[in-house]
Each structure stands twice: as C-alpha cells, then as structure tokens.
CSV table of C-alpha atoms in Angstrom, one decimal:
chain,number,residue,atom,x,y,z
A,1,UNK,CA,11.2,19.6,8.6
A,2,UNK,CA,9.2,22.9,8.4
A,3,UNK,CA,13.2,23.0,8.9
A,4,UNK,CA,11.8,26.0,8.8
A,5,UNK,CA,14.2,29.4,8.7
A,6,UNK,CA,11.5,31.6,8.9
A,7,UNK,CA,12.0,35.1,10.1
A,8,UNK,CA,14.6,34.7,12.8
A,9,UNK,CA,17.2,38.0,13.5
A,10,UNK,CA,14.8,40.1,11.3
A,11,UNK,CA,15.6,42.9,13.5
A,12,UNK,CA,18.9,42.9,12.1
A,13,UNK,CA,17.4,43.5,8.5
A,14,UNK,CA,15.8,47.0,6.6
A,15,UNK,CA,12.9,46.0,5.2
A,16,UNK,CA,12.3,46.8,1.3
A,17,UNK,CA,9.4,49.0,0.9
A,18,UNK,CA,6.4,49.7,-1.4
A,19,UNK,CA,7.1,45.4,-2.5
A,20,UNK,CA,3.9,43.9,-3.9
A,21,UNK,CA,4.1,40.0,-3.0
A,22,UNK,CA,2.0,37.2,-4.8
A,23,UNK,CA,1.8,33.5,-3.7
A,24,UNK,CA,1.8,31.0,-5.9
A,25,UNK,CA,2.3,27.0,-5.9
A,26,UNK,CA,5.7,26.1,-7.0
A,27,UNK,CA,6.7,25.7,-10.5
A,28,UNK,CA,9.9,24.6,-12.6
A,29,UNK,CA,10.8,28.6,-12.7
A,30,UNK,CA,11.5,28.7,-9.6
A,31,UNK,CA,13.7,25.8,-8.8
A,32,UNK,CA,17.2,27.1,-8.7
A,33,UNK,CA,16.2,30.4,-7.1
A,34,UNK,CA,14.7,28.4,-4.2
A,35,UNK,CA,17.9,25.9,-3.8
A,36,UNK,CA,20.2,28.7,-3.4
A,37,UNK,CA,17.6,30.4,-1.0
A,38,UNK,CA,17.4,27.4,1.4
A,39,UNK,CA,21.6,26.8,0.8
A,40,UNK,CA,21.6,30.5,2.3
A,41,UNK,CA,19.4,30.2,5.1
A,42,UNK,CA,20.0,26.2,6.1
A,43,UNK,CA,24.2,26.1,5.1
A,44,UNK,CA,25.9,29.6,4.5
A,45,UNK,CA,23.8,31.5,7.7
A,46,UNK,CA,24.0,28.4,10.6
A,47,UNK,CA,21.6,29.7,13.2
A,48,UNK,CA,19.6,26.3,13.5
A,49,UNK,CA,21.1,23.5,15.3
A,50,UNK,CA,19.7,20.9,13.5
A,51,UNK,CA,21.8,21.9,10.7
A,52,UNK,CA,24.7,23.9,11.8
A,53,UNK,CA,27.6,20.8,11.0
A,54,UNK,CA,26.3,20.5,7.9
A,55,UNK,CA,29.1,22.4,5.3
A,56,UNK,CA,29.0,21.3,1.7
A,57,UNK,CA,26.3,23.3,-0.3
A,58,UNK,CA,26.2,21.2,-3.3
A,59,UNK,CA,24.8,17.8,-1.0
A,60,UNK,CA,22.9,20.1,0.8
A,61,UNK,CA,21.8,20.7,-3.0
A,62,UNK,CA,20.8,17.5,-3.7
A,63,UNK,CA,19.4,16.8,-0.3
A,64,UNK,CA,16.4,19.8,-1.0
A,65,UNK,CA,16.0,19.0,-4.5
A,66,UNK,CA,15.2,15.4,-4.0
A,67,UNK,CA,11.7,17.4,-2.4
A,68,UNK,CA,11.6,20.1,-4.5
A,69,UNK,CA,11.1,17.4,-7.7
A,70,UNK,CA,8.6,15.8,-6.2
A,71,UNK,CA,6.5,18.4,-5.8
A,72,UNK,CA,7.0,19.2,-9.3
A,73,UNK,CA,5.7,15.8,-10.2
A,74,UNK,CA,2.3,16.8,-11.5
A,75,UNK,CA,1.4,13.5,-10.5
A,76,UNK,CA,2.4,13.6,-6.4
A,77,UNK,CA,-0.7,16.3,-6.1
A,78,UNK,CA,2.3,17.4,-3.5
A,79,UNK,CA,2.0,21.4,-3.7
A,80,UNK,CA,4.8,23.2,-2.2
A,81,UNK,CA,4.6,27.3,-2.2
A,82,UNK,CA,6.8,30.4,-3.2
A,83,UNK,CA,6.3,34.1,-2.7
A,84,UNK,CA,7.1,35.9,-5.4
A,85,UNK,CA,7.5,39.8,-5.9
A,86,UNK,CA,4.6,40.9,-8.7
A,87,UNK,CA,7.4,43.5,-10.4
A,88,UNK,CA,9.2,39.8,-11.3
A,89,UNK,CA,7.8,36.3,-11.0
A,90,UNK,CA,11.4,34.9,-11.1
A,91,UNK,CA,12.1,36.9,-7.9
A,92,UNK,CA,11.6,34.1,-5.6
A,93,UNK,CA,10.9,36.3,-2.0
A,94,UNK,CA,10.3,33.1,0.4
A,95,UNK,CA,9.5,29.4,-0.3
A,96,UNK,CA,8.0,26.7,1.7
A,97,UNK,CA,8.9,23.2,0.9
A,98,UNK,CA,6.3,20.4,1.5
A,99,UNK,CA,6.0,16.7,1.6
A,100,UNK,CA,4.0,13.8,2.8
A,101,UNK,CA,4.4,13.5,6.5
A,102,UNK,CA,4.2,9.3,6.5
A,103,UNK,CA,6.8,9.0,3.7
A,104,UNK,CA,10.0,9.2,4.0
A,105,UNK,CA,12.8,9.6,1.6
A,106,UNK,CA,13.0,6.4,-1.2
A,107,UNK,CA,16.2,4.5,-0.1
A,108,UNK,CA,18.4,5.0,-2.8
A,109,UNK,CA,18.0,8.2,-2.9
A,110,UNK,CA,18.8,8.3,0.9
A,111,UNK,CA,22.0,6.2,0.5
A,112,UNK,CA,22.8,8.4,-2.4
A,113,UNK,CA,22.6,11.1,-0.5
A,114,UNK,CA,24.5,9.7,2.8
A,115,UNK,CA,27.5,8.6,-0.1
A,116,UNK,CA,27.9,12.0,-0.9
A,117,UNK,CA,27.7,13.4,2.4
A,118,UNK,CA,30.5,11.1,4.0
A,119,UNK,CA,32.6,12.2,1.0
A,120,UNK,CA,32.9,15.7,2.5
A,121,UNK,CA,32.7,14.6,5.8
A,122,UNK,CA,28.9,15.7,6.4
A,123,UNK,CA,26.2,13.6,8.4
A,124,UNK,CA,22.7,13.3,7.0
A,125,UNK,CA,22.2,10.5,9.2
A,126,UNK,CA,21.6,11.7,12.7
A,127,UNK,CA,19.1,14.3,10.9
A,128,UNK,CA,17.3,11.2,9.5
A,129,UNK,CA,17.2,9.5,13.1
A,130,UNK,CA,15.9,12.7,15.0
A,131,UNK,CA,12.8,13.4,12.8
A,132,UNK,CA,12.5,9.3,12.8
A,133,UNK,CA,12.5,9.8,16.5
A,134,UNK,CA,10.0,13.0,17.2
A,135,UNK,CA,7.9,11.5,14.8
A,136,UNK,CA,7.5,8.1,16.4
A,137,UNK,CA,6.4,10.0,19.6
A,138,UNK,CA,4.1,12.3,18.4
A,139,UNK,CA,2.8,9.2,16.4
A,140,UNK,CA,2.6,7.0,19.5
A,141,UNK,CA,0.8,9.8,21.6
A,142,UNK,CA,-1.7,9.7,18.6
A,143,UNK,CA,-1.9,6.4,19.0
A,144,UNK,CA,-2.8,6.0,22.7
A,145,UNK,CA,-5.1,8.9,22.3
A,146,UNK,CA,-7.0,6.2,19.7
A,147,UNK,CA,-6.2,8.2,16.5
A,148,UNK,CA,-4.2,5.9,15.0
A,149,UNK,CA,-5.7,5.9,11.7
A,150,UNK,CA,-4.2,8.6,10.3
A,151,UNK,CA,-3.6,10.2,6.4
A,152,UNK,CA,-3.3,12.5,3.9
A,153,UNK,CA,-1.2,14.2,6.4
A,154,UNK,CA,1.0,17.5,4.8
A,155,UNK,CA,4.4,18.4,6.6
A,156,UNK,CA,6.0,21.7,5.8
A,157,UNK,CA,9.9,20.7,5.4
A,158,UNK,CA,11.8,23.5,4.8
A,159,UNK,CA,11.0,27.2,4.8
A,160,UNK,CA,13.2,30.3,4.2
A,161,UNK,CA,12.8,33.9,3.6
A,162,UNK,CA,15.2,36.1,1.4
A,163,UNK,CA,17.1,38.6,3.9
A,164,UNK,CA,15.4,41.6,1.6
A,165,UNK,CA,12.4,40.7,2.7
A,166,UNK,CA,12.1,40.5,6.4
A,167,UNK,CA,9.8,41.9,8.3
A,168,UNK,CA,6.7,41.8,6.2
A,169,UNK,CA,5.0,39.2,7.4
A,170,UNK,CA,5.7,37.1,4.3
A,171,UNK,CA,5.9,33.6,5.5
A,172,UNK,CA,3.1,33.9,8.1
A,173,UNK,CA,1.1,34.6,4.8
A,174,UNK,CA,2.8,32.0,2.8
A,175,UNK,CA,2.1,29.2,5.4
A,176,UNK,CA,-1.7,30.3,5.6
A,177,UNK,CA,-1.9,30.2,1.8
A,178,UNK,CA,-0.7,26.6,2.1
A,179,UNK,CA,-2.9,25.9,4.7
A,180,UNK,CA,-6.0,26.5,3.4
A,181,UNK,CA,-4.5,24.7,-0.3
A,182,UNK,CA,-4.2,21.7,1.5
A,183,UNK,CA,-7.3,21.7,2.9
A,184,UNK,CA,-8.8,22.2,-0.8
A,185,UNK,CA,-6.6,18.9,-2.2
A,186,UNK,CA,-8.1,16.9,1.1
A,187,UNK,CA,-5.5,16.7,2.9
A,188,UNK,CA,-7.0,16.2,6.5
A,189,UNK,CA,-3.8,17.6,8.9
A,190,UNK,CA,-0.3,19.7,8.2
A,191,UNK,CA,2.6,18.9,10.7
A,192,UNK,CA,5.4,21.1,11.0
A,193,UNK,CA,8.9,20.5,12.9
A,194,UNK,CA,10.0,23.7,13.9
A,195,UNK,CA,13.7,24.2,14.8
A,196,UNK,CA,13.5,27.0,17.4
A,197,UNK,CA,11.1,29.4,19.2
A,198,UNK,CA,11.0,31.7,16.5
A,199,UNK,CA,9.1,29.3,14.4
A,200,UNK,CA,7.1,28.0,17.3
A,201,UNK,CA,5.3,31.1,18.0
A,202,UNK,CA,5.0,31.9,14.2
A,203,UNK,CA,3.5,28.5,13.8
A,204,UNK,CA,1.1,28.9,16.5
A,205,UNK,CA,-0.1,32.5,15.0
A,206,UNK,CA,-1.8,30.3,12.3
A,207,UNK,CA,-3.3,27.4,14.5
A,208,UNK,CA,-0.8,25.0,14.9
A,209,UNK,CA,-0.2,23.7,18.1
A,210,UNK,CA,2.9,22.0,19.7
A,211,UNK,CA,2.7,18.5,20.3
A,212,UNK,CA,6.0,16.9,21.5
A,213,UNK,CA,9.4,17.8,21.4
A,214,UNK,CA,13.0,16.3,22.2
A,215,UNK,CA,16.1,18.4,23.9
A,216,UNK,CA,18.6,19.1,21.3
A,217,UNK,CA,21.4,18.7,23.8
A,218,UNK,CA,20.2,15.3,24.9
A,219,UNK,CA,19.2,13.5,21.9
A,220,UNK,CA,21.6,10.5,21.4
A,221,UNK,CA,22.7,8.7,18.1
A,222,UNK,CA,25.5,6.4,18.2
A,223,UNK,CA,26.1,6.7,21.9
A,224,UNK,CA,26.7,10.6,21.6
A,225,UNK,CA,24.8,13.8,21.7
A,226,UNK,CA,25.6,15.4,18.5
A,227,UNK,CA,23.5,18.7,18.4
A,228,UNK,CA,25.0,19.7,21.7
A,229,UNK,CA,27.3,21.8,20.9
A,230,UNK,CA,25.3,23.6,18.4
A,231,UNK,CA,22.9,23.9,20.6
A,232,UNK,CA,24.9,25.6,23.0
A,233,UNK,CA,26.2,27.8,21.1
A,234,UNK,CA,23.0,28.7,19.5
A,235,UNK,CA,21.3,28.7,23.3
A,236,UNK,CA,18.3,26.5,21.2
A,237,UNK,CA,16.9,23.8,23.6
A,238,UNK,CA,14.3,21.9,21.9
A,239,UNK,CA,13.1,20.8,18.5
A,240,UNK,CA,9.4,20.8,18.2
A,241,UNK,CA,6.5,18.8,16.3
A,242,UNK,CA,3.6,20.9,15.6
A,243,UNK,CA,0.3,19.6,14.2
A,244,UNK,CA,-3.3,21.7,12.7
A,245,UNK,CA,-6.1,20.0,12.0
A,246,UNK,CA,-7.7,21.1,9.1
C-alpha cells in the first residue's frame, strides 16, 4: 500500500527549521532507520484503519522488510526512496517503500509471515484479501475500459514521515522524485492505495487520480467486517486506489 502515513496530524507537530533535505534511492544504510520509522507511524501511532489491530512490532518487522530487500536487490531494478537530512545521510527524514504492483508477496514468505502473526494473535490475512480485493476492481474497470494489457506498473507501499519533520512538504517532494524515477527505469504507470483523505488529496497534488475504493466499515472477510471498528473510531470511511500515468 502507499499504506501511506504521510503527513497526517502535522498540525500537532513544530517543525524543525533551517533542515536541508536530499532524496536519494534507498540503500543498505538506511535499512534499520526506515523499519523502525514505518514501526512508528504503521504500529506504535495507530491512526490508519487498515492497520490499527496490528500489535507486535517485530512481524510488523519482518512484514516491511520482506519489501525493503527487494528493493535492495540490485537485480529487481525496484527503486524505493528515502529523504535524508544533508547534515547526516543516516538521518533517515521520510521513506517511501515501493513494489511491483502485479506481484504479490512469494508464498512462503507470506505463510511465514501469517505463522508468526497468529503467534501473537495478529492478522495479516484480511490485509492481504482487501488489497486482493480493490485491486481486482480497479483491474476489472481497466479491463472493460479495453486496457487490459497492462505492465511495468510501480505501487508505492508504504510511506512515513519522521514526526521532526512535518510540515515541510517532504513527502509531496519525495513522491515526485519517485515519480519522475520511475518514469526514467520505463515503468509506464505508479498506483498508490491510500489509507485516508489525508493521502488522497496529497496524492492528487502530484497527478494521481482516484480510481476505485471499498468502505472500510463494510468490507467483509470471513463473514465479518473487521476494519469496522477502527474505522469508527478513526471516522476513516474508505480506502482508495489511485493510479498516474506516466
């Protein structure tokens, strides 16, 4: 997902001045800082509903670094992006986590991942079946619009921005870096799947456009709706797929 914390509550943040940011494609420096910058926004901060049941940081862990490494495979031509402060390289500001739309996670990496999850009572699962789900309708809608022959389609899967660092416009940046990146490497569309309306209208800033979405209250897996109740709380209605051509 461009599962995609952005800049949501930054008006409850001071923003650092005088900070010099510089974004670069991700590299093995950066790996830990952006795992325990997406634990923080995705696990230990809960305002997405998508995510909110989800408790244990070290499957949550395992669950981003599965993506992480394979953008780090030389080999995937897979580029995901960091912002980084210029005083520091290590000083990882924001990241943005990419991977191939059409693919989705190997299976034994998936059932490794659901194995550890069940061990601490967290569900991967019904996160699995509600991208399967928008997915499949945004695919079928491209379908009966005749575009069915479709590729070298980028998603942005996770996105976060350290708390220091709100309010300066650093992922709207970040995301138009990648943008025009994967443009350069051929890839011929991004999707995003944006959370809440935070990210919509960030998303849309840069070109993207939303193309379907599914009611967080009523999606159903195993004959129940389990992202009511977050939902609610979090008054989030909809989870949205958002496509640029590029």
């Amino acid at each position: 997902f461009d599962s995609n914390i952005d800049e949501k509550f930054t008006h409850e943040r001071t923003p650092r001045k005088n900070i010099e940011i510089e974004i670069v494609e991700l590299s093995e420096e950066h790996r830990a800082k952006c795992k325990s910058l997406l634990i923080e926004a995705f696990i230990a901060t809960r305002h997405d509903a998508l995510h909110f049941h989800l408790g244990n940081k070290h499957v949550f862990k395992t669950y981003v670094d599965y993506y992480l490494s394979q953008s780090l495979d030389a080999k995937n031509k897979l580029p995901s992006f960091v912002a980084v402060n210029k005083a520091d390289h290590k000083e990882v500001a924001a990241v943005l986590v990419c991977d191939w739309y059409a693919q989705p996670m190997n299976e034994a990496d998936m059932q490794d991942l659901k194995t550890r999850a069940h061990s601490v009572q967290d569900d991967y699962d019904r996160i699995f079946h509600l991208s399967a789900a928008i997915k499949q309708q945004y695919n079928d809608q491209c379908k009966a619009a005749g575009d069915d022959v479709r590729q070298n389609i980028l998603e942005f899967k996770f996105s976060a921005v350290k708390s220091m660092y709100f309010r300066l416009g650093i992922m709207t940046k970040l995301k138009s870096f990648a943008l025009q990146r994967a443009k350069e490497l051929k890839y011929t569309e991004c999707v995003a799947i944006a959370l809440n309306e935070e990210t919509v209208e960030l998303n849309e800033k840069i070109g993207f456009q939303q193309q379907v979405a599914i009611n967080y209250a009523e999606f159903e897996y195993r004959n129940y709706c389990p992202f009511k109740s977050a939902a609610d709380k979090l008054d989030s209605e909809v989870i949205s797929l958002m496509s640029v051509t590029l």
